Amino acid sequence: MSRLVVVSNRVADPSKASQSGGLAVALADALAERGGIWFGWDGKVVEKGTRVPPATHTEGRVTTVTLPLTRKDYEEYYLGFANSVLWPIFHYRLDLSDFRTAYVKGYQRVNSKFADALAPLLKPDDLIWIHDYHLLPLASELRKRGHGHRIGFFLHIPFPPSDILAAAPEHQLLVRSLFSCDLVGFQTNTDLANFERYVLEHQGEESDGGHLKAYERTILVGSFPIGIDAEAFAALAHTPKADAQIQLLQRRTIARTHIIGVDRLDYSKGLPERLRAFRRLLELYPQHHKSVTLMQIAPPTREDVDAYTDIREELEALTGAINGRYGDFDWTPLRYIHRTIPRPTLAALFRGCQVGLVTPLRDGMNLVAKEYVAAQDLNDPGVLVLSKFAGAAEELKEALLVNPYDIDEVAEALEVAITMPLKERQERNNALLERIRRHDARYWQENFLSALEQTSLGAAA
Ligand code: GDG
């Protein structure tokens, strides 16, 4: 079995992978089985001129290799091109993209630095697996340095329709770079179709049987919906400590029905629209006053990007307005928590809440939707209300699927969820759970790597 080299923008500490969630666990498992390297940024920023060699840390058969970014790299590559250009555009938000010429240069520069630092660590037979939008040009940088390895790339976020991508600076170059890979994987069939359409429009070559030919290379493409470790998450939700936390949640509030939302505070997650839908529920159904609450956990993220400050202010204002209008001395309708909550507490809260409200405006997959289902009690499961624009909606058909922009529709779905009879809740939950268990994180990782191993050996582009 070939050694695995995983490259991602950030590297999770493998010894803490179980606390960090699905992706870190899936990758840590694959690395432990095959042995290998996990390479990426250590999350630190150093001032110009500071030369810090990559730090290596080996545990068992896995070595993490991390390096810091200079302030300029952090601003131009991470905050700039990755998170102020690619993230909004790939989430269909051209209005939020903030393009500066320096960003493209910074993005190319960091990808080239990553390739320089990674190159000496590679062995001839390694399988290389690159992750996400930060590193679209990395495969092409490695090929330029003469590496003929099998290279796979997986995009965790959506791939936008051709016309939207065409608004991104250097879009042709970015897509062309992906043709230096042997396998390019997406979360959903929609993303895959968008990619194929872009390539056909810009290169005019035919695809066949999962292969796509363009830029003088033929690559394998496919959709590989990411999963979670459903068993482990269910176990986390069913500990004596989780039981105690759920009892506390029920004792401390007069509400009988708890709705929960958990999302990084990101504009792609549809949080203001979600709060408005909850307000509409209270407007339309006064019988729920004092019997329903919404708990929205929204840990901070990318606070150095302006668009993220704006959304935080909007949410704080909405929370105040809703609680001011509907709250009473013995009832706070909306609890908004702008902090990271420990993972076991999150699992307990999912289990203790009767409705999981997951309404991103656009999302690659959305693991929270799967975690909510995995945490439920089979005897008395809650109901998942899910945006049809989350990648997860392609698989999770038995959720109540909603258009997150349509406030009335989401409010009505909440009403259906709150009043759903036990039998229907169980039928829906069983069907969802069966699929989430079958297509778990291991299934995702094994499928991707076996497809990559079956490609013919990468030729230099
Ligand atoms: C990207 C794509 C794709 C959240 N708050 C807390 C916390 N979390 C955990 C959740 C979940 C993870 O973070 C978030 O995953 P999502 O999939 O929901 O979203 P992104 O972070 O945007 O991830 C996404 C994913 O990559 C994987 O491919 O699904 O579409 O955007 O696991 O539980 N964890 C803890 N405390 C919190 O407060 N401990």
Coordinates of C-alpha atoms and ligand atoms in Angstrom, one line a residue:
M1 CA 0.0 0.0 0.0
S2 CA 1.4 3.4 -1.0
R3 CA 2.3 5.9 1.6
L4 CA -0.2 8.8 1.8
V5 CA 0.7 12.5 1.7
V6 CA -2.2 14.7 2.7
V7 CA -1.9 18.5 2.0
S8 CA -4.4 20.9 3.4
N9 CA -4.3 24.6 4.4
R10 CA -4.4 23.8 8.1
V11 CA -3.1 20.6 9.7
A12 CA -5.0 19.1 12.6
D13 CA -3.0 17.6 15.4
P14 CA -3.7 13.8 14.8
S15 CA -3.6 13.1 18.6
K16 CA -6.5 15.6 19.0
A17 CA -8.3 14.5 15.8
S18 CA -11.3 12.9 17.6
Q19 CA -12.1 16.3 19.1
S20 CA -11.9 18.2 15.8
G21 CA -14.6 16.3 14.0
G22 CA -15.2 14.3 10.8
L23 CA -12.6 15.4 8.4
A24 CA -9.7 15.3 10.8
V25 CA -10.7 11.8 12.0
A26 CA -11.2 10.4 8.4
L27 CA -7.8 11.7 7.3
A28 CA -6.0 10.7 10.5
D29 CA -7.4 7.1 10.0
A30 CA -6.2 6.9 6.4
L31 CA -2.8 8.2 7.5
A32 CA -2.5 5.8 10.4
E33 CA -3.3 2.9 8.1
R34 CA -1.0 3.7 5.3
G35 CA 1.6 5.7 7.1
G36 CA 2.5 9.1 5.8
I37 CA 2.7 12.8 6.1
W38 CA 0.2 15.6 6.7
F39 CA 1.5 18.9 5.4
G40 CA 0.2 22.4 5.8
W41 CA 0.1 25.7 7.7
D42 CA 0.6 25.7 11.4
G43 CA -1.8 28.6 11.9
K44 CA 0.9 31.0 13.0
V45 CA 1.9 34.3 11.4
V46 CA 5.5 35.5 11.4
E47 CA 6.9 38.9 10.5
K48 CA 8.8 39.4 7.3
G49 CA 12.4 38.2 7.2
T50 CA 11.8 35.5 9.9
R51 CA 13.0 32.2 8.4
V52 CA 11.3 29.3 10.2
P53 CA 12.0 25.8 8.8
P54 CA 9.1 23.4 8.6
A55 CA 8.3 21.8 12.0
T56 CA 8.0 18.0 12.0
H57 CA 6.3 15.9 14.6
T58 CA 6.1 12.1 14.3
E59 CA 3.7 9.8 16.1
G60 CA 3.6 6.2 15.1
R61 CA 3.6 6.0 11.3
V62 CA 2.3 9.6 10.8
T63 CA 4.4 12.7 10.5
T64 CA 2.9 16.2 10.5
V65 CA 5.0 18.8 8.7
T66 CA 3.8 22.4 9.3
L67 CA 5.1 25.8 8.4
P68 CA 4.0 29.4 9.4
L69 CA 2.9 32.1 6.9
T70 CA 4.5 35.5 6.7
R71 CA 2.1 38.4 7.5
K72 CA 2.1 39.3 3.7
D73 CA 1.2 35.7 2.8
Y74 CA -1.5 35.6 5.5
E75 CA -3.1 38.8 4.2
E76 CA -2.8 38.1 0.4
Y77 CA -3.2 34.3 0.3
Y78 CA -5.3 33.3 3.3
L79 CA -7.5 36.4 4.0
G80 CA -7.1 37.7 0.5
F81 CA -7.5 35.3 -2.4
A82 CA -8.7 32.2 -0.5
N83 CA -11.3 33.9 1.8
S84 CA -12.2 37.2 0.1
V85 CA -12.2 35.9 -3.5
L86 CA -12.6 32.2 -3.9
W87 CA -14.8 31.5 -0.8
P88 CA -17.5 34.0 -1.7
I89 CA -17.4 33.3 -5.5
F90 CA -17.5 29.5 -4.9
H91 CA -20.5 30.1 -2.6
Y92 CA -22.3 32.0 -5.4
R93 CA -21.7 35.4 -3.6
L94 CA -20.1 37.6 -6.3
D95 CA -21.4 40.6 -4.3
L96 CA -19.1 39.8 -1.4
S97 CA -15.9 39.1 -3.4
D98 CA -13.2 41.7 -2.8
F99 CA -10.6 41.3 -5.5
R100 CA -7.1 42.9 -5.4
T101 CA -4.3 42.1 -7.8
A102 CA -1.8 41.4 -5.0
Y103 CA -4.1 38.6 -3.8
V104 CA -3.5 36.5 -7.0
K105 CA 0.3 36.9 -6.6
G106 CA 0.1 36.0 -2.9
Y107 CA -2.0 32.9 -3.7
Q108 CA 0.4 31.7 -6.3
R109 CA 3.4 32.5 -4.1
V110 CA 2.2 30.4 -1.2
N111 CA 1.2 27.5 -3.4
S112 CA 4.7 27.6 -4.8
K113 CA 6.3 27.8 -1.3
F114 CA 4.2 24.8 -0.2
A115 CA 5.5 22.9 -3.3
D116 CA 9.1 23.8 -2.5
A117 CA 8.8 22.7 1.1
L118 CA 6.9 19.5 0.2
A119 CA 9.1 18.4 -2.7
P120 CA 12.1 17.1 -0.7
L121 CA 9.8 15.0 1.6
L122 CA 8.2 13.0 -1.3
K123 CA 9.1 9.4 -2.0
P124 CA 8.6 8.0 -5.5
D125 CA 5.6 5.8 -4.7
D126 CA 3.6 8.3 -2.5
L127 CA -0.1 9.0 -3.1
I128 CA -0.7 12.7 -2.8
W129 CA -4.1 14.0 -1.6
I130 CA -4.6 17.8 -1.8
H131 CA -7.6 19.4 -0.1
D132 CA -9.7 22.4 -0.9
Y133 CA -9.8 25.8 -2.5
H134 CA -6.7 27.2 -0.8
L135 CA -4.5 24.8 -2.9
L136 CA -6.0 24.7 -6.4
P137 CA -2.6 25.4 -8.1
L138 CA -0.5 23.1 -5.9
A139 CA -0.6 20.0 -8.2
S140 CA 0.6 22.1 -11.1
E141 CA 3.4 23.5 -8.9
L142 CA 4.5 19.9 -8.1
R143 CA 4.4 18.9 -11.7
K144 CA 6.5 21.9 -12.6
R145 CA 9.1 20.5 -10.2
G146 CA 9.0 17.2 -12.1
H147 CA 6.9 15.1 -9.7
G148 CA 5.1 12.3 -11.5
H149 CA 3.1 11.0 -8.5
R150 CA -0.5 10.1 -8.5
I151 CA -2.2 13.3 -7.2
G152 CA -5.8 13.6 -6.0
F153 CA -7.7 16.8 -5.2
F154 CA -10.9 17.1 -3.2
L155 CA -12.9 20.3 -3.1
H156 CA -14.8 20.7 0.2
I157 CA -16.9 23.7 -0.9
P158 CA -19.3 24.0 -3.8
F159 CA -18.0 24.3 -7.4
P160 CA -20.1 27.2 -8.9
P161 CA -21.8 27.3 -12.3
S162 CA -19.6 28.3 -15.2
D163 CA -20.9 31.9 -15.5
I164 CA -20.2 32.6 -11.8
L165 CA -16.7 31.1 -11.9
A166 CA -16.0 33.2 -14.9
A167 CA -16.2 36.3 -12.6
A168 CA -13.1 35.0 -10.6
P169 CA -9.8 36.4 -11.6
E170 CA -7.6 33.8 -13.3
H171 CA -10.4 31.3 -13.4
Q172 CA -9.0 29.5 -16.5
L173 CA -5.6 29.1 -14.8
L174 CA -7.3 27.7 -11.6
V175 CA -9.2 25.1 -13.6
R176 CA -6.2 24.3 -15.8
S177 CA -4.2 23.6 -12.6
L178 CA -6.7 21.0 -11.6
F179 CA -5.8 19.1 -14.8
S180 CA -2.4 18.5 -13.3
C181 CA -4.2 16.1 -10.9
D182 CA -5.1 12.5 -11.7
L183 CA -8.4 12.6 -9.8
V184 CA -10.5 15.6 -8.9
G185 CA -13.4 14.9 -6.5
F186 CA -16.4 17.0 -5.5
Q187 CA -19.0 16.8 -2.8
T188 CA -22.1 16.4 -5.1
N189 CA -23.3 15.6 -8.6
T190 CA -24.2 19.3 -9.0
D191 CA -20.7 20.4 -8.3
L192 CA -19.3 17.8 -10.7
A193 CA -21.8 18.8 -13.4
N194 CA -20.8 22.5 -12.9
F195 CA -17.1 21.6 -13.3
E196 CA -17.7 19.4 -16.4
R197 CA -19.8 22.2 -18.0
Y198 CA -17.1 24.8 -17.4
V199 CA -14.5 22.6 -18.9
L200 CA -16.6 21.7 -22.0
E201 CA -17.5 25.4 -22.5
H202 CA -13.9 26.6 -22.2
Q203 CA -12.1 23.7 -23.8
G204 CA -14.7 21.9 -25.9
E205 CA -13.6 18.3 -25.3
E206 CA -15.9 15.4 -24.6
S207 CA -16.0 13.6 -21.3
D208 CA -16.6 9.9 -21.0
G209 CA -17.1 7.4 -18.2
G210 CA -15.9 9.7 -15.4
H211 CA -13.0 10.9 -17.5
L212 CA -12.5 14.5 -18.7
K213 CA -10.0 15.5 -21.4
A214 CA -8.7 19.1 -21.6
Y215 CA -5.4 21.0 -21.5
E216 CA -3.7 17.9 -23.1
R217 CA -4.5 15.7 -20.1
T218 CA -7.2 13.2 -19.2
I219 CA -8.3 13.1 -15.6
L220 CA -10.8 11.2 -13.6
V221 CA -13.5 13.2 -12.0
G222 CA -16.3 12.1 -9.6
S223 CA -18.5 13.0 -6.7
F224 CA -17.5 11.8 -3.2
P225 CA -19.9 13.1 -0.6
I226 CA -18.0 13.4 2.6
G227 CA -19.4 11.6 5.7
I228 CA -19.0 11.6 9.4
D229 CA -18.0 8.9 11.9
A230 CA -21.6 8.3 12.8
E231 CA -21.0 5.6 15.4
A232 CA -18.5 7.7 17.3
F233 CA -20.8 10.8 17.2
A234 CA -23.8 8.7 18.4
A235 CA -21.6 7.3 21.3
L236 CA -20.6 10.9 22.2
A237 CA -24.3 11.9 22.5
H238 CA -25.1 8.9 24.7
T239 CA -22.8 9.2 27.7
P240 CA -23.9 9.7 31.3
K241 CA -22.5 13.2 31.1
A242 CA -24.7 13.9 28.0
D243 CA -27.7 12.6 29.9
A244 CA -27.0 15.0 32.7
Q245 CA -26.5 17.9 30.3
I246 CA -29.8 17.2 28.5
Q247 CA -31.7 17.0 31.8
L248 CA -30.2 20.4 32.8
L249 CA -31.3 21.9 29.5
Q250 CA -34.8 20.7 30.1
R251 CA -34.9 21.8 33.8
R252 CA -33.5 25.3 33.3
T253 CA -36.0 26.4 30.6
I254 CA -39.8 26.3 30.5
A255 CA -39.7 25.5 26.8
R256 CA -40.7 22.0 25.7
T257 CA -39.4 22.2 22.2
H258 CA -35.8 23.2 21.6
I259 CA -34.5 24.1 18.1
I260 CA -30.8 24.1 17.6
G261 CA -28.5 25.6 14.9
V262 CA -24.7 25.2 14.9
D263 CA -22.5 26.9 12.4
R264 CA -19.3 28.9 12.1
L265 CA -20.4 32.5 11.9
D266 CA -20.1 32.6 8.2
Y267 CA -22.4 34.4 5.7
S268 CA -22.8 31.2 3.7
K269 CA -24.7 29.6 6.6
G270 CA -27.8 31.8 6.2
L271 CA -28.0 32.9 9.9
P272 CA -29.9 36.2 9.6
E273 CA -32.4 34.5 7.3
R274 CA -32.7 31.7 9.9
L275 CA -33.4 34.1 12.7
R276 CA -36.0 35.9 10.6
A277 CA -37.7 32.5 9.9
F278 CA -37.8 31.8 13.7
R279 CA -39.3 35.3 14.2
R280 CA -41.9 34.5 11.6
L281 CA -42.8 31.3 13.4
L282 CA -43.5 33.2 16.6
E283 CA -45.5 35.8 14.6
L284 CA -47.6 33.1 12.9
Y285 CA -48.0 30.7 15.8
P286 CA -48.5 32.5 19.1
Q287 CA -49.4 29.1 20.7
H288 CA -45.6 28.4 20.6
H289 CA -44.8 31.4 22.8
K290 CA -43.0 30.1 25.9
S291 CA -43.0 26.6 24.6
V292 CA -40.3 26.9 21.9
T293 CA -36.7 28.2 21.9
L294 CA -34.0 28.5 19.3
M295 CA -30.4 28.0 20.5
Q296 CA -28.0 29.2 17.8
I297 CA -24.3 28.4 18.4
A298 CA -22.1 30.4 16.1
P299 CA -18.4 30.3 16.9
P300 CA -16.2 33.1 15.5
T301 CA -14.3 32.5 12.3
R302 CA -12.1 34.6 9.9
E303 CA -12.8 37.7 12.0
D304 CA -10.1 39.6 10.0
V305 CA -12.3 39.6 6.9
D306 CA -14.8 42.6 6.8
A307 CA -17.8 40.6 5.5
Y308 CA -17.6 38.5 8.8
T309 CA -17.8 41.6 11.0
D310 CA -20.9 42.8 9.1
I311 CA -22.7 39.5 9.7
R312 CA -21.9 39.4 13.4
E313 CA -23.4 42.9 13.9
E314 CA -26.5 41.9 11.9
L315 CA -27.0 38.8 14.0
E316 CA -26.5 40.6 17.3
A317 CA -29.1 43.2 16.3
L318 CA -31.6 40.6 15.2
T319 CA -31.2 38.6 18.4
G320 CA -31.8 41.7 20.5
A321 CA -34.9 42.6 18.4
I322 CA -36.4 39.1 18.6
N323 CA -35.8 38.7 22.3
G324 CA -37.0 42.3 23.0
R325 CA -40.2 41.8 21.1
Y326 CA -41.2 38.3 22.3
G327 CA -39.2 37.5 25.4
D328 CA -40.7 37.6 28.9
F329 CA -39.3 37.4 32.4
D330 CA -39.5 33.6 32.3
W331 CA -38.7 33.0 28.6
T332 CA -35.9 33.9 26.3
P333 CA -37.0 32.8 22.8
L334 CA -33.5 32.9 21.2
R335 CA -30.2 32.0 22.7
Y336 CA -27.2 33.1 20.6
I337 CA -23.8 31.7 21.7
H338 CA -20.8 33.3 19.9
R339 CA -18.3 30.8 21.3
T340 CA -16.8 27.4 20.5
I341 CA -18.6 24.7 22.5
P342 CA -16.8 21.4 23.4
R343 CA -17.6 18.6 21.0
P344 CA -19.2 16.3 23.6
T345 CA -21.5 19.1 24.7
L346 CA -22.5 19.7 21.1
A347 CA -23.4 16.1 20.7
A348 CA -25.5 16.2 23.9
L349 CA -27.3 19.3 22.7
F350 CA -28.1 17.8 19.3
R351 CA -29.7 14.9 21.1
G352 CA -31.6 17.1 23.6
C353 CA -33.1 19.4 20.9
Q354 CA -36.2 18.3 19.0
V355 CA -35.4 20.2 15.8
G356 CA -32.1 20.6 14.0
L357 CA -32.2 23.7 11.9
V358 CA -29.5 23.7 9.1
T359 CA -30.2 26.3 6.5
P360 CA -27.1 27.5 4.7
L361 CA -27.6 29.6 1.6
R362 CA -25.0 27.4 0.0
D363 CA -22.8 24.7 1.5
G364 CA -20.4 22.1 0.1
M365 CA -21.8 19.3 2.2
N366 CA -22.6 20.4 5.8
L367 CA -21.5 18.0 8.5
V368 CA -23.8 19.4 11.2
A369 CA -26.8 18.0 9.4
K370 CA -25.3 14.5 9.5
E371 CA -24.2 14.9 13.1
Y372 CA -27.6 16.0 14.2
V373 CA -29.2 12.9 12.8
A374 CA -26.5 10.6 14.2
A375 CA -27.0 12.0 17.7
Q376 CA -30.8 11.3 17.9
D377 CA -32.5 8.8 20.2
L378 CA -34.1 6.1 18.1
N379 CA -37.1 6.0 20.4
D380 CA -37.9 9.6 20.2
P381 CA -35.8 11.3 17.4
G382 CA -35.8 14.9 16.5
V383 CA -36.5 16.4 13.0
L384 CA -33.9 17.8 10.6
V385 CA -34.9 20.9 8.7
L386 CA -32.3 21.2 5.9
S387 CA -31.6 23.8 3.2
K388 CA -32.0 22.4 -0.3
F389 CA -28.8 24.3 -1.1
A390 CA -26.6 22.3 1.2
G391 CA -24.7 19.5 -0.5
A392 CA -26.1 17.2 2.2
A393 CA -29.6 17.6 0.7
E394 CA -28.6 15.5 -2.3
E395 CA -28.4 12.5 0.1
L396 CA -30.7 13.5 3.0
K397 CA -34.0 13.4 1.2
E398 CA -36.0 12.5 4.3
A399 CA -35.2 15.7 6.0
L400 CA -37.7 18.6 5.6
L401 CA -36.0 20.3 2.7
V402 CA -36.5 24.1 2.5
N403 CA -35.4 27.1 0.5
P404 CA -33.4 29.1 3.1
Y405 CA -34.2 32.4 1.4
D406 CA -38.0 31.8 1.8
I407 CA -38.6 32.9 5.4
D408 CA -42.3 31.8 5.3
E409 CA -41.4 28.3 3.9
V410 CA -38.8 27.8 6.7
A411 CA -41.3 29.0 9.4
E412 CA -43.9 26.5 8.0
A413 CA -41.3 23.7 8.0
L414 CA -40.5 24.5 11.6
E415 CA -44.2 24.2 12.5
V416 CA -44.4 20.8 10.7
A417 CA -41.2 19.7 12.5
I418 CA -42.5 20.8 16.0
T419 CA -45.8 19.0 15.5
M420 CA -44.6 15.9 13.7
P421 CA -46.0 12.6 15.1
L422 CA -43.5 10.1 16.6
K423 CA -44.0 7.5 13.9
E424 CA -43.1 9.9 11.1
R425 CA -40.1 11.2 13.0
Q426 CA -38.9 7.6 13.5
E427 CA -39.4 6.7 9.8
R428 CA -37.5 9.7 8.6
N429 CA -34.7 9.4 11.1
N430 CA -34.2 5.7 10.4
A431 CA -33.9 6.3 6.7
L432 CA -31.5 9.2 7.2
L433 CA -29.4 7.3 9.8
E434 CA -29.1 4.3 7.6
R435 CA -27.5 6.3 4.8
I436 CA -25.3 8.4 7.1
R437 CA -24.0 5.2 8.7
R438 CA -23.4 3.5 5.4
H439 CA -21.7 6.5 3.7
D440 CA -19.5 7.5 6.6
A441 CA -16.1 9.2 6.8
R442 CA -14.3 5.9 6.2
Y443 CA -16.4 5.1 3.2
W444 CA -15.6 8.5 1.7
Q445 CA -11.9 8.3 2.3
E446 CA -11.5 4.7 1.1
N447 CA -13.6 5.4 -2.1
F448 CA -11.5 8.5 -2.9
L449 CA -8.2 6.8 -2.4
S450 CA -9.1 3.6 -4.2
A451 CA -10.3 5.7 -7.2
L452 CA -7.0 7.6 -7.1
E453 CA -5.0 4.3 -7.0
Q454 CA -6.8 3.1 -10.0
T455 CA -5.8 6.1 -12.2
S456 CA -2.8 5.5 -14.5
L457 CA 0.3 7.0 -13.0
G458 CA 0.4 10.8 -13.2
A459 CA 2.4 12.1 -16.2
A460 CA 4.1 15.5 -16.0
A461 CA 1.8 18.2 -17.5
Ligands
GDG1 C1 -16.4 22.9 5.1 C2 -17.5 23.1 4.0 C3 -18.2 20.7 4.3 C4 -19.2 23.9 14.6 N1 -19.3 24.7 15.7 C5 -18.6 24.0 16.7 C6 -18.1 22.9 16.2 N2 -18.5 22.8 14.9 C7 -18.2 21.7 14.0 C8 -19.4 21.0 13.5 C9 -18.9 20.3 12.2 C10 -17.9 21.3 11.7 O1 -17.5 22.2 12.8 C11 -18.5 22.2 10.6 O2 -18.6 21.5 9.5 P1 -19.6 21.9 8.3 O3 -19.6 20.8 7.3 O4 -20.9 22.2 8.9 O5 -19.0 23.3 7.7 P2 -17.6 24.0 7.3 O6 -16.8 24.3 8.5 O7 -18.0 25.2 6.5 O8 -16.8 23.0 6.4 C12 -18.7 22.1 4.3 C13 -17.0 20.5 5.2 O9 -15.9 21.5 4.9 C14 -16.3 19.1 5.1 O10 -16.0 18.8 3.8 O11 -19.2 19.8 4.8 O12 -19.7 22.3 3.4 O13 -18.0 24.4 4.1 O14 -18.2 19.1 12.5 O15 -19.8 20.1 14.5 N3 -17.4 22.0 16.9 C15 -17.2 22.3 18.2 N4 -17.7 23.4 18.8 C16 -18.4 24.3 18.1 O16 -18.8 25.3 18.6 N5 -16.5 21.4 19.0

